[in-house]
Amino acid sequence: MEHCTAKESWDRLQADARAVLVDVRTPEEWAQVGLPELGALGRKVVALTWGEGSEAEFLHGLEEAVPDKATPIFFICRSGMRSQKAAALAAQAGYRTLTNVADGFEDRHGPGTGWKASGLPVK
């Protein structure tokens, strides 16, 4: 598993049309704080909550959303912790190209960090 910043993930999502962004936060977080927007790239974010159900449920949802285990996947949460756990589980399930967005969606690692504070698209 790799780690990158939100800005780096955006650049890599732009460069690779196969790459997928999986947001593992809760529906409440998506509603209150926002969701990354990939419309400019012709894609949608996979919104798949980590930690509310079993690991088996999470993997089932991931396998439905991203059936090809060679697909590059970027995992994002608020601060980079849940997304790291989700990426580790995906690796155990056989996914091969996994990246944790270490600074997350919100600026939990200092001013100007995270997806939202970096000025990346949000809906």
Short mmCIF file of C-alpha atoms in Angstrom, two decimals:
data_model
loop_
_atom_site.label_atom_id
_atom_site.label_comp_id
_atom_site.label_asym_id
_atom_site.label_seq_id
_atom_site.Cartn_x
_atom_site.Cartn_y
_atom_site.Cartn_z
CA MET A 1 0.00 0.00 0.00
CA GLU A 2 1.18 3.47 -0.85
CA HIS A 3 0.36 6.78 0.82
CA CYS A 4 -0.13 10.12 -0.90
CA THR A 5 -1.67 13.53 -0.31
CA ALA A 6 -5.11 14.50 -1.55
CA LYS A 7 -3.53 16.72 -4.20
CA GLU A 8 -1.33 13.85 -5.40
CA SER A 9 -4.35 11.55 -5.52
CA TRP A 10 -6.22 14.07 -7.71
CA ASP A 11 -3.25 14.25 -10.10
CA ARG A 12 -3.03 10.48 -10.28
CA LEU A 13 -6.80 10.09 -10.76
CA GLN A 14 -6.55 12.55 -13.66
CA ALA A 15 -3.65 10.62 -15.19
CA ASP A 16 -5.23 7.15 -14.95
CA ALA A 17 -8.79 6.75 -16.23
CA ARG A 18 -8.99 3.31 -14.60
CA ALA A 19 -8.29 4.63 -11.08
CA VAL A 20 -11.11 4.72 -8.52
CA LEU A 21 -11.59 6.88 -5.42
CA VAL A 22 -13.34 5.14 -2.52
CA ASP A 23 -14.61 7.41 0.28
CA VAL A 24 -15.01 5.33 3.43
CA ARG A 25 -16.61 8.00 5.64
CA THR A 26 -20.21 7.85 6.88
CA PRO A 27 -23.34 9.15 5.11
CA GLU A 28 -23.56 11.82 7.83
CA GLU A 29 -20.04 13.03 7.00
CA TRP A 30 -20.83 13.12 3.27
CA ALA A 31 -23.99 15.14 3.96
CA GLN A 32 -22.45 17.56 6.47
CA VAL A 33 -18.93 18.08 5.09
CA GLY A 34 -19.18 17.07 1.44
CA LEU A 35 -18.04 14.36 -0.92
CA PRO A 36 -15.17 14.51 -3.40
CA GLU A 37 -16.46 15.35 -6.88
CA LEU A 38 -14.93 13.54 -9.86
CA GLY A 39 -17.40 14.72 -12.51
CA ALA A 40 -14.66 16.65 -14.32
CA LEU A 41 -12.89 13.30 -14.77
CA GLY A 42 -16.06 11.57 -15.99
CA ARG A 43 -16.24 9.38 -12.90
CA LYS A 44 -18.05 9.08 -9.58
CA VAL A 45 -16.68 8.49 -6.12
CA VAL A 46 -17.44 5.09 -4.62
CA ALA A 47 -19.09 5.91 -1.28
CA LEU A 48 -18.60 2.84 0.90
CA THR A 49 -18.61 3.29 4.68
CA TRP A 50 -15.88 1.58 6.68
CA GLY A 51 -16.64 0.33 10.17
CA GLU A 52 -20.45 0.37 10.28
CA GLY A 53 -20.86 -3.23 9.26
CA SER A 54 -18.63 -6.25 9.14
CA GLU A 55 -15.41 -6.43 7.18
CA ALA A 56 -17.12 -9.03 4.98
CA GLU A 57 -19.89 -6.53 4.14
CA PHE A 58 -17.32 -3.87 3.29
CA LEU A 59 -15.41 -6.27 1.01
CA HIS A 60 -18.63 -7.37 -0.66
CA GLY A 61 -19.47 -3.73 -1.44
CA LEU A 62 -15.95 -3.10 -2.70
CA GLU A 63 -16.02 -6.18 -4.93
CA GLU A 64 -19.35 -5.06 -6.40
CA ALA A 65 -18.08 -1.52 -7.04
CA VAL A 66 -14.57 -2.52 -8.18
CA PRO A 67 -14.60 -6.12 -9.42
CA ASP A 68 -11.18 -5.99 -11.14
CA LYS A 69 -8.58 -6.42 -8.40
CA ALA A 70 -5.90 -4.85 -10.62
CA THR A 71 -7.77 -1.51 -10.64
CA PRO A 72 -5.82 1.28 -8.91
CA ILE A 73 -7.84 2.35 -5.85
CA PHE A 74 -7.40 5.44 -3.69
CA PHE A 75 -9.04 5.29 -0.25
CA ILE A 76 -10.02 8.49 1.57
CA CYS A 77 -11.64 9.28 4.94
CA ARG A 78 -11.60 12.32 7.19
CA SER A 79 -8.01 12.03 8.39
CA GLY A 80 -6.39 9.02 6.71
CA MET A 81 -6.91 6.46 9.48
CA ARG A 82 -10.06 4.58 8.43
CA SER A 83 -8.95 4.70 4.81
CA GLN A 84 -5.65 3.07 5.75
CA LYS A 85 -7.51 0.23 7.48
CA ALA A 86 -9.84 -0.17 4.49
CA ALA A 87 -6.87 -0.32 2.10
CA ALA A 88 -5.15 -2.92 4.29
CA LEU A 89 -8.28 -5.09 4.20
CA ALA A 90 -8.52 -4.67 0.41
CA ALA A 91 -4.90 -5.82 0.12
CA GLN A 92 -5.73 -8.96 2.13
CA ALA A 93 -8.59 -9.59 -0.30
CA GLY A 94 -6.21 -9.53 -3.26
CA TYR A 95 -6.45 -5.95 -4.54
CA ARG A 96 -3.01 -4.99 -5.79
CA THR A 97 -2.69 -1.25 -6.43
CA LEU A 98 -3.86 0.55 -3.29
CA THR A 99 -3.18 4.05 -2.05
CA ASN A 100 -4.24 5.70 1.20
CA VAL A 101 -4.95 9.44 0.97
CA ALA A 102 -2.98 10.17 4.13
CA ASP A 103 -4.18 13.75 4.71
CA GLY A 104 -7.82 12.77 4.23
CA PHE A 105 -10.79 14.89 3.23
CA GLU A 106 -10.52 17.52 5.96
CA ASP A 107 -7.45 19.44 7.06
CA ARG A 108 -6.61 17.31 10.09
CA HIS A 109 -2.88 17.42 9.38
CA GLY A 110 -2.42 21.18 9.32
CA PRO A 111 -3.71 24.13 7.31
CA GLY A 112 -4.05 23.54 3.59
CA THR A 113 -3.97 19.76 3.83
CA GLY A 114 -6.71 17.36 2.88
CA TRP A 115 -9.01 17.21 -0.12
CA LYS A 116 -11.29 20.09 0.82
CA ALA A 117 -8.61 22.50 2.04
CA SER A 118 -6.53 21.79 -1.07
CA GLY A 119 -9.33 23.28 -3.16
CA LEU A 120 -10.17 20.04 -4.91
CA PRO A 121 -13.71 19.56 -6.27
CA VAL A 122 -16.40 18.87 -3.67
CA LYS A 123 -20.14 18.35 -3.88
#
